Short mmCIF file of C-alpha atoms and ligand atoms in Angstrom, two decimals:
data_model
loop_
_atom_site.label_atom_id
_atom_site.label_comp_id
_atom_site.label_asym_id
_atom_site.label_seq_id
_atom_site.Cartn_x
_atom_site.Cartn_y
_atom_site.Cartn_z
CA MET A 16 -0.18 86.93 -32.43
CA ALA A 17 -0.60 83.73 -30.58
CA THR A 18 2.55 81.87 -29.70
CA LYS A 19 2.48 78.13 -29.87
CA THR A 20 3.19 76.42 -26.61
CA PRO A 21 5.65 73.61 -27.24
CA LYS A 22 3.90 70.25 -27.16
CA LYS A 23 5.00 67.78 -24.54
CA PRO A 24 6.24 64.53 -25.96
CA PRO A 25 3.77 61.63 -25.46
CA GLN A 26 4.10 60.16 -21.99
CA PRO A 27 4.72 56.44 -21.59
CA VAL A 28 1.70 54.53 -20.28
CA THR A 29 3.78 53.02 -17.53
CA PRO A 30 6.04 55.20 -15.51
CA ALA A 31 9.50 55.21 -16.90
CA SER A 32 10.97 54.73 -13.53
CA THR A 33 9.82 51.81 -11.35
CA PRO A 34 11.63 50.41 -8.36
CA ASP A 35 14.10 47.90 -9.67
CA ASP A 36 13.33 44.37 -8.52
CA GLY A 37 16.49 43.18 -10.14
CA GLY A 38 14.45 40.60 -12.08
CA SER A 39 14.17 38.44 -9.01
CA VAL A 40 11.13 36.25 -8.28
CA VAL A 41 9.69 36.14 -4.80
CA LEU A 42 8.48 32.68 -3.81
CA GLU A 43 5.43 32.58 -1.60
CA ARG A 44 6.02 30.67 1.60
CA ARG A 45 3.32 28.01 1.99
CA THR A 46 2.38 27.02 5.48
CA GLU A 47 0.12 24.15 4.36
CA LYS A 48 1.70 20.75 4.88
CA ILE A 49 1.37 18.00 2.30
CA GLN A 50 -0.87 15.29 3.70
CA PRO A 51 -0.02 11.60 3.39
CA PRO A 52 -2.35 9.72 1.02
CA GLN A 53 -5.60 8.44 2.49
CA MET A 54 -5.26 4.73 3.24
CA HIS A 55 -7.99 2.17 2.61
CA GLN A 56 -8.70 -1.01 4.55
CA VAL A 57 -9.86 -4.16 2.85
CA LEU A 58 -12.50 -6.08 4.78
CA MET A 59 -13.77 -9.55 4.12
CA LEU A 60 -17.36 -10.36 5.08
CA ASN A 61 -18.78 -13.54 6.56
CA ASP A 62 -21.29 -15.75 4.81
CA ASP A 63 -22.72 -19.20 5.54
CA TYR A 64 -21.39 -21.01 2.48
CA THR A 65 -17.76 -20.19 1.66
CA PRO A 66 -15.51 -22.92 3.13
CA MET A 67 -13.17 -21.78 5.90
CA GLU A 68 -10.21 -23.36 4.11
CA PHE A 69 -10.88 -21.30 0.98
CA VAL A 70 -10.96 -18.07 3.00
CA VAL A 71 -7.67 -18.95 4.73
CA VAL A 72 -5.96 -19.62 1.38
CA VAL A 73 -7.33 -16.37 -0.11
CA ILE A 74 -6.04 -14.35 2.85
CA GLN A 75 -2.63 -16.03 2.60
CA GLU A 76 -2.41 -15.50 -1.13
CA PHE A 77 -3.73 -11.97 -1.63
CA PHE A 78 -2.84 -10.41 1.72
CA SER A 79 0.57 -12.06 2.20
CA LYS A 80 -0.27 -13.54 5.61
CA ASP A 81 1.20 -16.72 7.05
CA ARG A 82 -1.22 -19.60 7.64
CA GLU A 83 -1.65 -18.92 11.35
CA THR A 84 -2.42 -15.20 10.88
CA ALA A 85 -4.75 -16.01 7.97
CA THR A 86 -6.60 -18.53 10.14
CA GLN A 87 -7.00 -15.99 12.95
CA ILE A 88 -8.38 -13.40 10.52
CA MET A 89 -10.77 -15.96 9.00
CA LEU A 90 -12.06 -16.91 12.47
CA LYS A 91 -12.56 -13.25 13.36
CA ILE A 92 -14.64 -12.78 10.18
CA HIS A 93 -16.58 -15.95 11.01
CA LEU A 94 -17.33 -14.77 14.58
CA ASP A 95 -17.68 -10.98 14.14
CA GLY A 96 -19.10 -10.86 10.62
CA LYS A 97 -16.10 -9.03 9.15
CA ALA A 98 -12.41 -8.27 9.67
CA VAL A 99 -9.65 -6.16 8.15
CA CYS A 100 -7.32 -8.20 5.95
CA GLY A 101 -4.95 -5.36 5.07
CA VAL A 102 -4.51 -1.59 4.67
CA TYR A 103 -3.29 -0.09 1.37
CA SER A 104 -3.41 2.93 -0.91
CA LYS A 105 -6.79 3.36 -2.61
CA ASP A 106 -5.72 1.74 -5.91
CA VAL A 107 -4.03 -1.24 -4.30
CA ALA A 108 -7.03 -1.82 -2.00
CA ALA A 109 -9.37 -1.79 -5.02
CA THR A 110 -7.14 -4.33 -6.78
CA LYS A 111 -7.19 -6.63 -3.72
CA VAL A 112 -11.00 -6.49 -3.65
CA ASP A 113 -11.14 -7.36 -7.37
CA GLN A 114 -8.72 -10.27 -6.90
CA VAL A 115 -10.71 -11.75 -3.99
CA LEU A 116 -14.05 -11.36 -5.77
CA GLU A 117 -12.65 -12.93 -8.95
CA ALA A 118 -11.18 -15.89 -7.03
CA ALA A 119 -14.49 -16.38 -5.20
CA LYS A 120 -16.44 -16.25 -8.48
CA GLN A 121 -14.06 -18.68 -10.20
CA ASN A 122 -14.59 -21.16 -7.36
CA GLY A 123 -18.35 -20.65 -7.05
CA HIS A 124 -18.31 -19.10 -3.56
CA PRO A 125 -20.35 -16.09 -2.44
CA LEU A 126 -17.42 -14.55 -0.50
CA GLN A 127 -17.70 -10.76 -0.30
CA CYS A 128 -14.92 -8.23 0.11
CA VAL A 129 -15.01 -4.43 0.34
CA SER A 130 -12.62 -1.52 0.85
CA GLU A 131 -13.20 1.71 2.78
CA PRO A 132 -11.14 4.73 3.85
CA VAL A 133 -9.39 4.32 7.19
CA GLY A 134 -10.45 6.69 9.95
N1 LIG B 29 -18.84 -18.75 7.83
C1 LIG B 29 -18.16 -19.61 6.89
C2 LIG B 29 -18.41 -21.06 7.25
O1 LIG B 29 -18.83 -21.37 8.35
C3 LIG B 29 -16.65 -19.35 6.86
C4 LIG B 29 -16.31 -18.00 6.37
C5 LIG B 29 -15.33 -17.25 7.00
C6 LIG B 29 -16.92 -17.47 5.23
C7 LIG B 29 -14.97 -16.00 6.55
C8 LIG B 29 -16.58 -16.21 4.76
O2 LIG B 29 -15.22 -14.25 4.95
C9 LIG B 29 -15.61 -15.49 5.43
N2 LIG B 29 -18.13 -21.96 6.32
#
């Protein structure tokens, strides 16, 4: 007569005993450094028609320069074809460009202004 071998109880899928991590969470140490935001420079371009005085006032108004600095920047644009009027975050630089272009349009001048990443 065959004797029945006692059946083993069903085994748990995961081992019953695992090393105890105490419920703690290990944070990964990151060596990457957070980079400062890319800055953008706003350049004004020369043309043959926009009055010098208008350019000086625009630089004073939108780039917070005193009259002497604004005049120097305007003359640099006039002589070199372009000059940096200010350096800002991307959004602020885009707003400055819009403001200059809108003021130029309102006054019927072809003044051009662009922004580009620095470096
Ligand atoms: N070249 C213009 C003139 O002789 C003056 C000027 C300066 C125009 C700067 C645009 O971004 C400019 N009237």
